[in-house]
Short mmCIF file of C-alpha atoms in Angstrom, two decimals:
data_model
loop_
_atom_site.label_atom_id
_atom_site.label_comp_id
_atom_site.label_asym_id
_atom_site.label_seq_id
_atom_site.Cartn_x
_atom_site.Cartn_y
_atom_site.Cartn_z
CA MET T 15 -154.60 -59.43 63.12
CA ARG T 16 -152.26 -60.54 60.32
CA LYS T 17 -151.44 -56.94 59.41
CA ASN T 18 -150.48 -56.09 62.99
CA LEU T 19 -148.51 -59.28 63.78
CA PRO T 20 -145.09 -57.74 62.95
CA LEU T 21 -145.94 -54.76 65.17
CA TYR T 22 -146.89 -57.05 68.06
CA ILE T 23 -143.65 -58.99 67.67
CA LEU T 24 -141.65 -55.76 67.58
CA LEU T 25 -143.49 -54.46 70.64
CA CYS T 26 -142.77 -57.65 72.61
CA PHE T 27 -139.13 -57.53 71.57
CA LEU T 28 -138.77 -53.90 72.71
CA ILE T 29 -140.42 -54.67 76.05
CA VAL T 30 -137.99 -57.55 76.67
CA VAL T 31 -134.97 -55.43 75.69
CA ASN T 32 -136.09 -52.55 77.92
CA ALA T 33 -136.69 -54.91 80.85
CA PHE T 34 -133.22 -56.39 80.37
CA PHE T 35 -131.67 -52.91 80.22
CA LEU T 36 -133.49 -51.71 83.32
CA TYR T 37 -132.52 -54.82 85.26
CA ASN T 38 -128.83 -54.40 84.38
CA TYR T 39 -128.83 -50.65 84.86
CA LEU T 40 -130.84 -50.32 88.04
CA GLY T 41 -131.22 -53.55 89.93
CA SER T 42 -128.45 -56.03 89.23
CA GLY T 43 -126.83 -55.61 92.62
CA GLU T 44 -126.44 -53.41 95.64
CA LYS T 45 -124.82 -50.10 94.83
CA GLY T 46 -123.17 -49.77 98.24
CA GLN T 47 -121.03 -52.85 97.75
CA GLU T 48 -117.42 -52.39 96.70
CA PRO T 49 -115.65 -54.95 94.62
CA LEU T 50 -113.91 -57.50 96.81
CA ASP T 51 -110.52 -56.98 95.18
CA ARG T 52 -110.48 -53.21 95.82
CA LYS T 53 -107.75 -52.16 98.25
CA PRO T 54 -106.92 -48.81 99.82
CA PRO T 55 -104.30 -46.80 97.90
CA ASP T 56 -101.75 -47.32 100.67
CA ALA T 57 -101.98 -51.09 100.31
CA PHE T 58 -100.18 -50.97 96.96
CA LEU T 59 -97.09 -49.42 98.51
CA ALA T 60 -97.12 -51.74 101.51
CA ASP T 61 -97.51 -54.80 99.25
CA GLU T 62 -94.84 -53.68 96.77
CA LEU T 63 -92.33 -53.03 99.53
CA GLY T 64 -93.17 -56.24 101.36
CA PHE T 65 -93.72 -54.65 104.75
CA GLU T 66 -93.80 -56.90 107.78
CA ASP T 67 -96.66 -56.64 110.30
CA ALA T 68 -94.92 -54.08 112.53
CA GLN T 69 -94.01 -51.96 109.51
CA LYS T 70 -97.59 -52.20 108.22
CA GLN T 71 -98.97 -50.92 111.53
CA GLN T 72 -96.57 -47.97 111.56
CA PHE T 73 -97.30 -47.32 107.88
CA ARG T 74 -101.07 -47.30 108.47
CA ALA T 75 -100.68 -44.86 111.37
CA LEU T 76 -98.51 -42.57 109.22
CA SER T 77 -100.99 -42.76 106.35
CA ARG T 78 -103.97 -42.02 108.57
CA GLU T 79 -102.26 -38.98 110.09
CA HIS T 80 -101.11 -37.77 106.65
CA ARG T 81 -104.62 -38.05 105.19
CA GLN T 82 -106.08 -36.04 108.07
CA HIS T 83 -103.54 -33.24 107.58
CA ILE T 84 -103.98 -33.21 103.81
CA ARG T 85 -107.78 -33.22 104.14
CA GLY T 86 -107.61 -30.16 106.42
CA ILE T 87 -105.34 -28.28 104.04
CA SER T 88 -107.49 -29.22 101.04
CA ASP T 89 -110.56 -27.92 102.85
CA ASP T 90 -108.74 -24.64 103.54
CA ILE T 91 -107.72 -24.35 99.87
CA ARG T 92 -111.29 -25.05 98.76
CA ALA T 93 -112.61 -22.34 101.09
CA LEU T 94 -110.04 -19.84 99.80
CA LYS T 95 -110.89 -20.65 96.19
CA ASP T 96 -114.58 -20.26 96.98
CA ALA T 97 -113.85 -16.83 98.47
CA LEU T 98 -111.78 -15.90 95.43
CA PHE T 99 -114.35 -16.94 92.85
CA SER T 100 -117.34 -15.66 94.81
CA GLY T 101 -115.93 -12.18 94.25
CA LEU T 102 -115.65 -12.76 90.52
CA SER T 103 -118.86 -10.87 89.73
CA ASP T 104 -118.21 -8.23 92.39
CA ALA T 105 -117.10 -5.00 90.70
CA SER T 106 -115.64 -3.61 93.94
CA LEU T 107 -113.20 -6.51 94.35
CA GLU T 108 -109.73 -5.06 94.37
CA SER T 109 -106.67 -6.70 92.86
CA ILE T 110 -105.00 -6.46 96.28
CA ASN T 111 -107.70 -8.74 97.69
CA THR T 112 -107.29 -11.29 94.88
CA ASP T 113 -103.51 -11.14 95.25
CA SER T 114 -103.72 -11.86 98.97
CA ILE T 115 -106.15 -14.74 98.48
CA THR T 116 -104.03 -16.31 95.74
CA THR T 117 -100.94 -15.87 97.91
CA LEU T 118 -102.70 -17.73 100.74
CA ILE T 119 -103.70 -20.48 98.30
CA GLY T 120 -100.08 -20.75 97.19
CA LYS T 121 -98.90 -21.04 100.80
CA LYS T 122 -101.43 -23.79 101.48
CA GLU T 123 -100.35 -25.64 98.32
CA LYS T 124 -96.73 -25.36 99.44
CA GLN T 125 -97.70 -26.70 102.86
CA ARG T 126 -99.49 -29.64 101.25
CA GLU T 127 -96.49 -30.48 99.06
CA LEU T 128 -94.13 -30.30 102.04
CA LEU T 129 -96.41 -32.57 104.08
CA THR T 130 -96.47 -35.08 101.23
CA PHE T 131 -92.69 -34.97 100.90
CA ASN T 132 -92.25 -35.46 104.65
CA TYR T 133 -94.77 -38.32 104.61
CA PHE T 134 -92.82 -40.19 101.95
CA ASN T 135 -89.59 -39.43 103.81
CA GLU T 136 -91.08 -41.01 106.95
CA VAL T 137 -92.28 -44.01 104.95
CA GLN T 138 -88.76 -44.42 103.61
CA GLU T 139 -87.43 -44.40 107.19
CA LEU T 140 -89.65 -47.42 107.93
CA CYS T 141 -87.96 -49.38 105.15
CA THR T 142 -85.00 -51.73 105.31
CA ALA T 143 -82.07 -51.11 102.94
CA GLU T 144 -83.55 -53.43 100.30
CA GLN T 145 -87.00 -51.87 100.66
CA LYS T 146 -85.50 -48.38 100.36
CA GLU T 147 -84.13 -49.25 96.93
CA LYS T 148 -87.56 -50.51 95.80
CA PHE T 149 -89.16 -47.41 97.29
CA ARG T 150 -86.86 -45.09 95.30
CA LYS T 151 -87.78 -46.91 92.08
CA ILE T 152 -91.50 -46.70 92.83
CA ILE T 153 -91.32 -42.98 93.57
CA LYS T 154 -89.19 -42.34 90.48
CA ASP T 155 -91.68 -44.20 88.27
CA ALA T 156 -94.64 -42.40 89.87
CA LEU T 157 -93.04 -39.01 89.26
CA ARG T 158 -92.34 -39.85 85.62
CA ARG T 159 -95.92 -41.00 85.08
CA GLY T 160 -97.27 -37.90 86.79
CA MET T 161 -95.37 -35.56 84.50
CA ARG T 162 -96.60 -37.17 81.27
CA GLY T 163 -99.94 -35.41 81.18
CA GLN T 164 -98.55 -31.92 81.77
CA GLY T 165 -97.67 -29.37 79.13
CA PRO T 166 -98.68 -29.07 75.51
CA PRO T 167 -98.86 -32.16 73.34
CA PRO T 168 -95.71 -32.95 71.40
CA GLY T 169 -95.71 -31.51 67.89
CA GLY T 170 -97.99 -28.56 68.64
CA ARG T 171 -101.74 -28.65 68.12
CA PRO T 172 -103.42 -32.01 67.48
CA ASP T 173 -104.30 -31.05 63.90
CA GLY T 174 -100.88 -29.48 63.29
CA ASN T 175 -102.33 -26.06 62.48
CA ARG T 176 -101.89 -22.78 64.26
CA PRO T 177 -104.89 -20.74 65.33
CA PRO T 178 -105.75 -17.84 63.03
CA PRO T 179 -104.28 -14.48 64.00
CA PRO T 180 -106.61 -12.10 65.82
CA ARG T 181 -108.82 -9.78 63.78
CA ASP T 182 -109.86 -6.25 64.56
CA ARG T 183 -113.50 -5.11 64.87
CA ASP T 184 -113.97 -4.80 61.11
CA GLY T 185 -112.84 -8.37 60.48
CA ASP T 186 -109.52 -7.37 58.94
CA ARG T 187 -106.25 -8.81 60.11
CA ARG T 188 -104.12 -6.41 62.09
CA PRO T 189 -100.81 -5.31 60.65
CA PRO T 190 -97.84 -7.16 62.18
CA GLU T 191 -96.65 -4.14 64.18
CA HIS T 192 -99.95 -4.04 66.13
CA GLN T 193 -100.15 -7.72 67.06
CA ASN T 194 -99.13 -8.80 70.56
#
């Protein structure tokens, strides 16, 4: 028994740690509950602008209608992308077909952007003069934040090096006149 005492202690410790982990991971609360402080995305804009009750009702109606339209367009885009990529392995897929599908996707994206622009234009119409000024600042800040993540990182590649030039089949570097 004396030889195995450290093993028994270790075993008990591991059982307690595993029980604690399982309790916290699986059963510490109901998964369907949302945090109490979580608000819909629209609430931020309504709170920041200080909408009155009548403005809030109009704003909610606009938001609900906008979400329905956007959801429909997003579903259409998803279906078009599914059609486009389902033909990826099909050898008989013609470039004309892919061009027409991508053109339709582009039109749907344009429609979605125009709906979003019109939605924010209608929200701005709900605002008083003072609220309109706040609204412009919020939109300007949101657009600046949205553009940060696009494009290559400043200063080139993260490690500062360029990728190696392409090699031909034999492993030799191509002469400069043959590189594209």
